[in-house]
Short mmCIF file of C-alpha atoms and ligand atoms in Angstrom, two decimals:
data_model
loop_
_atom_site.label_atom_id
_atom_site.label_comp_id
_atom_site.label_asym_id
_atom_site.label_seq_id
_atom_site.Cartn_x
_atom_site.Cartn_y
_atom_site.Cartn_z
CA MET A 42 -30.02 -0.62 1.67
CA LYS A 43 -31.50 1.35 4.54
CA ILE A 44 -29.71 -0.38 7.56
CA VAL A 45 -29.99 0.04 11.30
CA VAL A 46 -27.05 -0.63 13.38
CA ALA A 47 -28.10 -1.34 17.00
CA GLY A 48 -25.01 -1.29 19.41
CA GLY A 49 -23.38 0.84 16.62
CA ASP A 50 -21.20 2.52 19.44
CA GLY A 51 -19.56 -0.81 20.40
CA PHE A 52 -16.23 -2.55 19.30
CA CYS A 53 -18.17 -4.49 16.43
CA GLY A 54 -20.85 -2.17 15.62
CA TRP A 55 -18.90 1.10 14.95
CA PRO A 56 -16.45 -0.41 12.47
CA THR A 57 -19.39 -2.01 10.84
CA ALA A 58 -21.52 1.09 10.62
CA LEU A 59 -18.52 2.87 9.18
CA TYR A 60 -18.03 -0.07 6.64
CA LEU A 61 -21.54 -0.01 5.44
CA SER A 62 -21.81 3.52 5.12
CA ASN A 63 -18.68 3.52 3.03
CA LYS A 64 -20.11 0.97 0.75
CA GLY A 65 -23.02 3.54 0.22
CA HIS A 66 -25.64 2.19 2.40
CA ASP A 67 -27.88 4.70 4.47
CA VAL A 68 -26.83 3.68 7.89
CA THR A 69 -28.52 4.53 11.30
CA ILE A 70 -26.78 3.94 14.69
CA VAL A 71 -29.18 3.17 17.55
CA ASP A 72 -27.48 2.74 21.06
CA ASN A 73 -27.95 3.58 24.45
CA LEU A 74 -24.19 4.10 25.15
CA ILE A 75 -24.31 1.71 28.29
CA ARG A 76 -21.10 0.18 27.37
CA ARG A 77 -19.35 3.36 28.25
CA LYS A 78 -21.09 3.39 31.59
CA TRP A 79 -20.04 -0.21 32.18
CA ASP A 80 -16.34 1.10 31.91
CA GLN A 81 -17.36 3.42 34.92
CA GLU A 82 -18.96 0.72 37.15
CA LEU A 83 -15.88 -1.48 36.50
CA HIS A 84 -13.19 1.31 36.96
CA SER A 85 -12.12 0.21 33.51
CA ASN A 86 -11.46 1.92 29.94
CA SER A 87 -10.74 1.34 26.45
CA LEU A 88 -7.02 1.29 25.66
CA THR A 89 -7.83 3.49 22.76
CA PRO A 90 -9.04 6.84 23.64
CA ILE A 91 -12.36 6.87 21.97
CA ALA A 92 -14.24 9.92 21.04
CA GLY A 93 -18.04 10.41 21.78
CA ILE A 94 -20.60 9.08 19.31
CA GLU A 95 -21.64 12.49 17.92
CA GLN A 96 -18.02 13.38 17.42
CA ARG A 97 -17.33 10.37 15.72
CA ILE A 98 -20.25 10.64 13.53
CA ALA A 99 -19.47 14.28 12.69
CA ARG A 100 -15.80 13.44 11.85
CA TRP A 101 -16.90 10.66 9.49
CA ARG A 102 -19.12 13.03 7.78
CA GLU A 103 -16.42 15.70 7.19
CA LEU A 104 -13.93 13.17 5.91
CA THR A 105 -16.32 11.49 3.55
CA GLY A 106 -19.47 13.31 3.14
CA ARG A 107 -21.56 10.29 4.31
CA SER A 108 -24.09 10.89 7.03
CA ILE A 109 -24.74 8.12 9.69
CA GLY A 110 -28.14 8.88 11.56
CA LEU A 111 -28.15 8.30 15.44
CA TYR A 112 -30.88 7.49 18.00
CA VAL A 113 -29.44 7.46 21.55
CA GLY A 114 -31.77 4.95 23.33
CA ASP A 115 -32.71 1.67 24.94
CA LEU A 116 -34.08 -1.29 22.81
CA ASN A 117 -35.81 -2.22 26.26
CA GLN A 118 -37.91 0.89 25.75
CA TYR A 119 -40.56 -0.22 23.30
CA ASP A 120 -41.90 3.28 22.19
CA PHE A 121 -38.26 4.34 21.52
CA LEU A 122 -37.69 1.41 19.35
CA ARG A 123 -41.20 1.98 17.43
CA THR A 124 -40.28 5.58 16.80
CA VAL A 125 -36.60 4.37 15.41
CA LEU A 126 -38.44 1.90 13.11
CA LEU A 127 -41.20 4.15 11.88
CA GLN A 128 -38.83 6.72 11.21
CA THR A 129 -36.16 4.76 9.49
CA LYS A 130 -38.19 1.93 7.95
CA PRO A 131 -35.03 -0.17 7.49
CA ASP A 132 -34.45 -3.18 4.98
CA ALA A 133 -32.15 -4.77 7.38
CA PHE A 134 -31.77 -4.50 11.37
CA VAL A 135 -28.17 -5.31 12.58
CA HIS A 136 -28.47 -6.22 16.16
CA PHE A 137 -25.35 -5.92 18.15
CA ALA A 138 -27.04 -4.04 21.01
CA GLU A 139 -26.42 -6.65 24.20
CA GLN A 140 -24.32 -6.91 27.24
CA ARG A 141 -21.86 -9.41 25.88
CA SER A 142 -19.15 -10.22 28.61
CA ALA A 143 -19.54 -13.72 30.26
CA PRO A 144 -17.56 -12.67 33.48
CA TYR A 145 -19.86 -9.60 33.78
CA SER A 146 -23.08 -11.88 33.61
CA MET A 147 -21.43 -14.03 36.34
CA ILE A 148 -20.54 -11.40 38.72
CA ASP A 149 -23.65 -11.89 40.71
CA ARG A 150 -27.43 -12.73 40.63
CA GLU A 151 -28.17 -8.69 39.84
CA HIS A 152 -25.58 -8.86 36.87
CA ALA A 153 -27.15 -12.04 35.60
CA VAL A 154 -30.59 -10.85 35.77
CA PHE A 155 -29.60 -7.52 34.18
CA THR A 156 -27.81 -9.36 31.08
CA GLN A 157 -30.80 -11.63 30.38
CA VAL A 158 -33.56 -8.99 30.75
CA ASN A 159 -31.30 -6.37 28.52
CA ASN A 160 -30.61 -9.08 26.06
CA VAL A 161 -33.70 -11.28 25.72
CA VAL A 162 -36.37 -8.35 26.39
CA GLY A 163 -34.23 -6.09 23.94
CA THR A 164 -34.38 -8.73 21.33
CA LEU A 165 -38.10 -9.53 22.01
CA ASN A 166 -38.71 -5.78 21.49
CA VAL A 167 -36.87 -5.91 18.13
CA ILE A 168 -38.97 -9.04 17.13
CA TYR A 169 -42.17 -7.17 17.98
CA ALA A 170 -41.40 -3.76 16.57
CA ILE A 171 -40.20 -5.35 13.19
CA LYS A 172 -43.36 -7.64 13.07
CA GLU A 173 -45.58 -4.64 13.76
CA ILE A 174 -43.88 -1.88 11.40
CA VAL A 175 -41.52 -3.24 9.00
CA PRO A 176 -42.13 -7.02 8.61
CA ASP A 177 -40.22 -7.65 5.67
CA CYS A 178 -37.09 -6.37 7.20
CA HIS A 179 -34.01 -8.66 7.65
CA ILE A 180 -33.09 -9.00 11.22
CA ILE A 181 -29.30 -9.91 11.33
CA LYS A 182 -28.73 -10.92 15.00
CA LEU A 183 -25.56 -11.48 16.66
CA GLY A 184 -25.26 -14.72 18.34
CA THR A 185 -22.09 -16.50 19.66
CA MET A 186 -20.31 -19.66 18.90
CA GLY A 187 -20.56 -20.10 22.81
CA GLU A 188 -24.04 -20.87 22.47
CA TYR A 189 -22.97 -24.57 21.32
CA GLY A 190 -20.85 -25.16 24.14
CA THR A 191 -18.10 -28.07 23.35
CA PRO A 192 -19.81 -31.06 22.42
CA ASN A 193 -17.78 -34.27 21.61
CA ILE A 194 -19.20 -34.21 17.94
CA ASP A 195 -18.67 -31.66 15.19
CA ILE A 196 -20.60 -28.53 15.60
CA GLU A 197 -23.10 -27.70 12.48
CA GLU A 198 -24.20 -24.40 11.45
CA GLY A 199 -27.37 -24.24 13.39
CA TYR A 200 -28.98 -27.41 12.64
CA ILE A 201 -28.21 -31.33 12.64
CA LYS A 202 -29.76 -34.01 11.06
CA ILE A 203 -30.96 -36.64 13.58
CA ALA A 204 -32.20 -40.22 13.23
CA HIS A 205 -34.24 -41.55 16.22
CA ASN A 206 -36.19 -44.62 16.67
CA GLY A 207 -36.23 -45.08 12.86
CA ARG A 208 -37.38 -41.61 11.93
CA GLU A 209 -35.13 -38.76 10.74
CA ASP A 210 -35.61 -34.91 11.33
CA VAL A 211 -33.17 -31.79 10.86
CA LEU A 212 -33.33 -30.02 14.25
CA PRO A 213 -31.83 -27.16 16.06
CA TYR A 214 -28.35 -28.02 17.16
CA PRO A 215 -28.27 -28.63 20.91
CA LYS A 216 -26.97 -25.78 22.78
CA GLN A 217 -24.75 -26.24 26.07
CA PRO A 218 -23.67 -22.47 26.84
CA GLY A 219 -21.08 -21.68 29.33
CA SER A 220 -22.33 -18.65 31.15
CA MET A 221 -25.47 -16.47 32.08
CA TYR A 222 -24.67 -14.11 29.15
CA HIS A 223 -24.20 -17.26 26.45
CA LEU A 224 -27.61 -18.46 27.61
CA SER A 225 -29.25 -15.45 27.00
CA LYS A 226 -27.99 -15.73 23.24
CA VAL A 227 -29.77 -19.12 23.27
CA HIS A 228 -32.84 -17.59 24.53
CA ASP A 229 -32.65 -15.17 21.89
CA SER A 230 -32.12 -17.85 19.01
CA HIS A 231 -35.32 -19.59 20.40
CA ASN A 232 -37.50 -16.54 20.40
CA LEU A 233 -36.13 -15.65 16.90
CA MET A 234 -36.73 -18.94 15.30
CA PHE A 235 -40.27 -18.95 16.94
CA ALA A 236 -40.79 -15.60 14.91
CA CYS A 237 -39.81 -16.86 11.83
CA ARG A 238 -41.60 -19.91 12.11
CA VAL A 239 -45.26 -18.46 13.34
CA TRP A 240 -45.12 -14.85 12.10
CA GLY A 241 -42.77 -15.22 8.90
CA LEU A 242 -40.01 -12.90 10.00
CA ARG A 243 -36.43 -13.35 8.25
CA VAL A 244 -33.62 -13.68 10.58
CA THR A 245 -29.96 -14.37 10.12
CA ASP A 246 -28.35 -15.76 13.57
CA LEU A 247 -24.62 -15.12 13.17
CA ASN A 248 -22.93 -17.28 15.65
CA GLN A 249 -19.79 -15.33 15.89
CA GLY A 250 -16.54 -16.47 17.15
CA VAL A 251 -14.29 -14.47 19.46
CA VAL A 252 -13.22 -11.32 17.57
CA TYR A 253 -9.94 -9.97 17.93
CA GLY A 254 -7.86 -6.80 16.32
CA LEU A 255 -9.36 -3.24 16.30
CA HIS A 256 -8.56 -1.38 13.15
CA THR A 257 -10.41 -1.56 9.68
CA GLU A 258 -9.66 0.62 6.71
CA GLU A 259 -12.38 3.02 8.03
CA THR A 260 -11.38 3.41 11.41
CA LEU A 261 -7.76 3.91 10.60
CA LEU A 262 -8.97 7.18 8.68
CA ASP A 263 -8.52 9.47 11.43
CA PRO A 264 -7.72 9.07 15.24
CA VAL A 265 -11.47 10.43 16.10
CA LEU A 266 -12.65 7.07 14.59
CA VAL A 267 -10.60 4.87 16.36
CA ASN A 268 -12.28 1.68 17.50
CA ARG A 269 -12.51 0.76 21.26
CA PHE A 270 -10.29 -1.83 22.58
CA ASP A 271 -11.15 -3.80 25.68
CA TYR A 272 -8.30 -5.66 27.51
CA ASP A 273 -9.70 -5.92 30.95
CA ALA A 274 -10.51 -9.27 32.59
CA VAL A 275 -14.04 -8.60 32.14
CA PHE A 276 -14.61 -7.32 28.59
CA GLY A 277 -11.33 -8.08 26.94
CA THR A 278 -11.33 -10.99 24.65
CA ALA A 279 -8.84 -13.69 24.92
CA LEU A 280 -6.26 -12.63 22.00
CA ASN A 281 -6.62 -8.89 23.03
CA ARG A 282 -5.96 -9.56 26.39
CA PHE A 283 -2.68 -11.31 25.58
CA LEU A 284 -1.78 -8.51 23.45
CA ILE A 285 -2.05 -5.90 26.05
CA GLN A 286 -0.40 -8.01 28.64
CA ALA A 287 2.61 -8.49 26.30
CA ALA A 288 2.75 -4.75 25.76
CA ILE A 289 3.06 -4.01 29.39
CA GLY A 290 5.46 -6.63 30.50
CA HIS A 291 2.77 -8.88 32.34
CA ASP A 292 2.67 -12.74 32.06
CA LEU A 293 0.25 -13.88 29.46
CA THR A 294 -2.30 -15.28 31.83
CA VAL A 295 -3.82 -18.66 30.29
CA TYR A 296 -6.85 -19.85 32.49
CA GLY A 297 -6.13 -23.52 33.34
CA GLU A 298 -4.61 -26.13 30.89
CA GLY A 299 -5.06 -23.76 27.73
CA GLY A 300 -6.72 -26.55 25.76
CA GLN A 301 -9.98 -24.59 25.71
CA THR A 302 -10.57 -24.50 21.69
CA ARG A 303 -12.89 -21.61 20.18
CA GLY A 304 -13.36 -20.09 17.12
CA PHE A 305 -12.02 -16.79 16.21
CA LEU A 306 -12.04 -14.12 13.65
CA ASP A 307 -10.74 -10.58 12.69
CA ILE A 308 -12.66 -7.44 13.19
CA ARG A 309 -12.25 -6.98 9.39
CA ASP A 310 -14.07 -9.88 8.86
CA THR A 311 -16.74 -9.38 11.32
CA VAL A 312 -17.90 -6.17 9.00
CA ARG A 313 -17.86 -8.05 5.95
CA CYS A 314 -19.78 -10.92 7.24
CA ILE A 315 -22.54 -8.51 8.09
CA GLU A 316 -22.28 -6.93 4.62
CA ILE A 317 -22.61 -10.55 3.07
CA ALA A 318 -25.64 -11.29 5.44
CA ALA A 319 -27.28 -7.99 4.29
CA GLU A 320 -26.77 -8.55 0.65
CA HIS A 321 -27.98 -12.07 0.76
CA PRO A 322 -31.10 -11.95 3.07
CA ALA A 323 -32.78 -14.75 4.64
CA ASP A 324 -35.92 -15.79 2.89
CA ILE A 325 -39.56 -15.14 4.63
CA GLY A 326 -40.14 -17.51 7.41
CA GLU A 327 -36.41 -18.64 7.34
CA PHE A 328 -34.21 -18.70 10.56
CA ARG A 329 -30.98 -19.16 9.02
CA VAL A 330 -27.75 -19.64 11.07
CA PHE A 331 -24.32 -18.99 10.02
CA ASN A 332 -21.07 -19.79 12.08
CA GLN A 333 -19.23 -16.62 11.86
CA PHE A 334 -15.60 -17.41 12.68
CA THR A 335 -12.50 -18.26 10.17
CA GLU A 336 -9.99 -20.42 12.50
CA GLU A 337 -9.87 -22.29 15.59
CA PHE A 338 -7.07 -21.97 18.24
CA SER A 339 -6.68 -23.09 21.66
CA VAL A 340 -6.21 -20.51 24.24
CA LEU A 341 -2.32 -21.91 24.93
CA GLU A 342 -1.71 -21.92 20.89
CA LEU A 343 -2.92 -17.99 21.15
CA ALA A 344 -0.70 -17.29 24.01
CA GLU A 345 2.27 -19.00 22.25
CA LYS A 346 1.64 -16.93 19.17
CA VAL A 347 1.65 -13.60 20.92
CA ARG A 348 4.86 -14.60 22.90
CA LYS A 349 6.75 -15.35 19.79
CA VAL A 350 5.63 -11.89 18.34
CA ALA A 351 6.63 -10.18 21.29
CA LEU A 352 9.96 -11.67 21.66
CA ASP A 353 10.75 -10.61 17.80
CA GLU A 354 9.69 -6.89 18.93
CA GLY A 355 12.25 -7.29 21.61
CA LEU A 356 9.63 -7.54 24.53
CA ALA A 357 10.29 -9.89 27.48
CA CYS A 358 7.16 -12.23 27.64
CA HIS A 359 6.27 -15.27 29.49
CA VAL A 360 3.18 -17.52 29.57
CA SER A 361 1.69 -18.74 32.82
CA HIS A 362 -1.14 -20.69 33.92
CA LEU A 363 -3.92 -19.35 36.29
CA SER A 364 -6.34 -21.51 38.24
CA ASN A 365 -9.28 -21.30 35.95
CA PRO A 366 -11.95 -18.83 37.29
CA ARG A 367 -14.55 -20.44 34.79
CA VAL A 368 -16.07 -23.66 34.82
CA GLU A 369 -15.26 -25.22 31.38
CA LYS A 370 -13.52 -28.21 29.66
CA GLU A 371 -9.68 -27.51 29.57
CA LYS A 372 -8.95 -30.21 26.94
CA HIS A 373 -11.71 -31.32 24.55
CA TYR A 374 -12.80 -32.22 21.25
CA TYR A 375 -13.64 -29.03 18.84
CA TYR A 376 -14.53 -28.96 15.29
CA ALA A 377 -17.10 -26.35 13.95
CA LYS A 378 -18.24 -26.03 10.44
CA ASN A 379 -17.94 -22.54 8.93
CA THR A 380 -18.63 -22.83 5.31
CA LYS A 381 -21.88 -20.97 4.62
CA LEU A 382 -20.22 -17.41 4.75
CA LYS A 383 -17.15 -18.44 2.79
CA ASP A 384 -19.67 -19.72 0.21
CA LEU A 385 -21.26 -16.54 -0.16
CA GLY A 386 -17.74 -14.83 -0.65
CA LEU A 387 -16.00 -14.30 2.67
CA GLU A 388 -12.49 -14.25 2.13
CA PRO A 389 -10.96 -14.66 5.62
CA HIS A 390 -8.12 -12.50 7.04
CA LEU A 391 -6.16 -15.09 8.66
CA LEU A 392 -4.22 -14.53 11.78
CA SER A 393 -0.64 -13.84 10.87
CA ASP A 394 2.38 -12.51 12.70
CA GLU A 395 2.10 -9.29 10.83
CA THR A 396 -1.71 -8.91 12.09
CA LEU A 397 -0.43 -9.64 15.72
CA ARG A 398 2.35 -7.16 15.35
CA GLY A 399 0.05 -4.44 14.43
CA ILE A 400 -2.41 -4.89 17.11
CA LEU A 401 0.76 -5.33 19.46
CA GLN A 402 2.41 -2.19 18.47
CA THR A 403 -1.02 -0.19 18.78
CA ALA A 404 -1.08 -1.88 22.33
CA VAL A 405 2.64 -0.50 22.82
CA GLU A 406 1.59 3.02 21.65
CA HIS A 407 -1.14 3.08 24.41
CA ARG A 408 0.31 1.31 27.07
CA SER A 409 0.50 4.06 29.59
CA ARG A 410 -3.47 3.93 29.58
CA VAL A 411 -3.56 0.23 30.86
CA LEU A 412 -4.80 -0.06 34.25
CA THR A 413 -2.91 -3.13 35.55
CA GLU A 414 -5.55 -3.75 38.45
CA ASN A 415 -7.94 -4.63 35.96
CA VAL A 416 -5.77 -7.30 33.89
CA LEU A 417 -6.35 -10.30 36.23
CA PRO A 418 -9.58 -11.99 36.51
CA THR A 419 -11.60 -11.27 39.75
CA VAL A 420 -15.00 -12.82 38.58
CA THR A 421 -15.40 -16.65 39.27
CA TRP A 422 -18.15 -18.74 37.96
CA LYS A 423 -18.60 -20.35 41.35
P1 LIG B 103 -19.89 -4.04 22.74
O1 LIG B 103 -20.39 -4.05 24.20
O2 LIG B 103 -18.35 -3.41 22.59
O3 LIG B 103 -20.90 -3.19 22.07
C1 LIG B 103 -22.44 -3.39 22.20
C2 LIG B 103 -23.10 -2.19 21.99
O4 LIG B 103 -24.55 -2.31 22.28
C3 LIG B 103 -22.42 -1.06 23.19
O5 LIG B 103 -22.06 0.29 22.40
C4 LIG B 103 -23.64 -1.01 23.96
O6 LIG B 103 -23.82 0.58 24.49
C5 LIG B 103 -25.08 -1.25 23.41
N1 LIG B 103 -26.30 -1.67 23.96
C6 LIG B 103 -26.21 -2.65 24.82
N2 LIG B 103 -27.36 -3.10 25.35
C7 LIG B 103 -28.04 -1.91 24.49
C8 LIG B 103 -29.60 -1.82 24.67
N3 LIG B 103 -30.48 -2.46 25.48
N4 LIG B 103 -29.90 -0.79 24.01
C9 LIG B 103 -29.15 0.15 22.99
N5 LIG B 103 -27.93 -0.18 23.10
C10 LIG B 103 -27.50 -1.25 23.77
O7 LIG B 103 -20.10 -5.64 22.17
P2 LIG B 103 -19.18 -6.05 21.01
O8 LIG B 103 -18.01 -6.69 21.36
O9 LIG B 103 -19.33 -4.82 20.03
O10 LIG B 103 -20.34 -7.10 20.60
C11 LIG B 103 -21.31 -6.67 19.77
C12 LIG B 103 -22.17 -7.93 19.40
O11 LIG B 103 -21.47 -9.09 18.83
C13 LIG B 103 -22.65 -8.58 20.79
O12 LIG B 103 -24.12 -8.95 20.87
C14 LIG B 103 -22.21 -9.60 21.17
O13 LIG B 103 -22.64 -10.67 22.02
C15 LIG B 103 -21.65 -10.16 19.88
N6 LIG B 103 -20.27 -10.80 19.84
C16 LIG B 103 -19.21 -10.45 20.30
C17 LIG B 103 -18.00 -11.01 20.19
C18 LIG B 103 -16.69 -10.27 20.20
O14 LIG B 103 -15.83 -11.08 20.36
N7 LIG B 103 -16.60 -9.03 20.61
C19 LIG B 103 -18.03 -12.45 19.94
C20 LIG B 103 -19.10 -12.90 19.57
C21 LIG B 103 -20.27 -12.56 19.64
#
């Protein structure tokens, strides 16, 4: 298949591009490299030293003989996006290219506005460009489990059957997102659903859980192919942050009580889920939603798991509780369905001590790169 991976220089996009290329797909990356600029803005870095995108792609070609196309540009520039689609005519458009940090979106008004414009307008442009140029192309859009929030009932995959005043319907599952970033994903979902209903586009919305890990088989082939690894309090995801803290001898900082429960998945499952979605496209006019996570953990459970492995590795490790910078329930019911990807063949990599040890060892290897002043949260929701 001809597959565009928008956001292909990022944490999920880069390993996905390599994985799909390795499977023989004709892959093109589209990215404006803004994630690297946010590191500069935040005086932060990836724990792993990452090569430039051209160098990454050239190395992949040297090692495997496979070419990956590259367009450096912004989805918000419609003419640029049109050119990409006219030249590539993709069968699938995988859309990772958004600002994806909840804390970044909550810094102030400017960052909230930027996040929503970048994400919502970027996705609107994708919708219009696909409609205009390749209407059969399957849009595979990264949403987030955070769109649902933490309702006191089971979370379904996208839709819920409701009986009301003697009548029944299957309706979009209610959304109660917890940040300006998560709201942008909800707005995207609505726009995409509208495009399916009205123009017959085909879309899979992947409500992804929090991703952990960094290596895949492909990124391990060579140091130039290494994936980025975010650890700071703005872009680092919970488990990755705890592993870094363990590596540098910092307390594992749980926000509030730590009963906040979420869906999680290994980066190796992210890449496979994208392949599954691409191999089984949504129908014309279908807005399909998959919940893309494999296990649920509370934040405190994760910290305890990391602590155990760190102690096994001879590292001193404590868990401490910070006053929560976010506004969220710290103890709540959480049960989300996630059967659709497994029914299509996903065999999850579950979170084992071995997996944690592997990531921890990489963190220890690079710990001299950690900027400790970035480890604690500075952005608050209020
Ligand atoms: P990332 O920031 O590492 O990668 C995103 C990439 O998109 C970056 O390389 C960035 O330069 C690019 N980008 C952003 N805006 C762009 C624009 N307007 N035009 C072109 N390129 C643009 O993020 P990630 O962790 O790889 O996440 C990828 C997607 O998956 C995001 O949409 C995110 O919301 C979603 N997601 C991620 C996680 C996670 O745990 N990482 C969890 C759930 C959902």
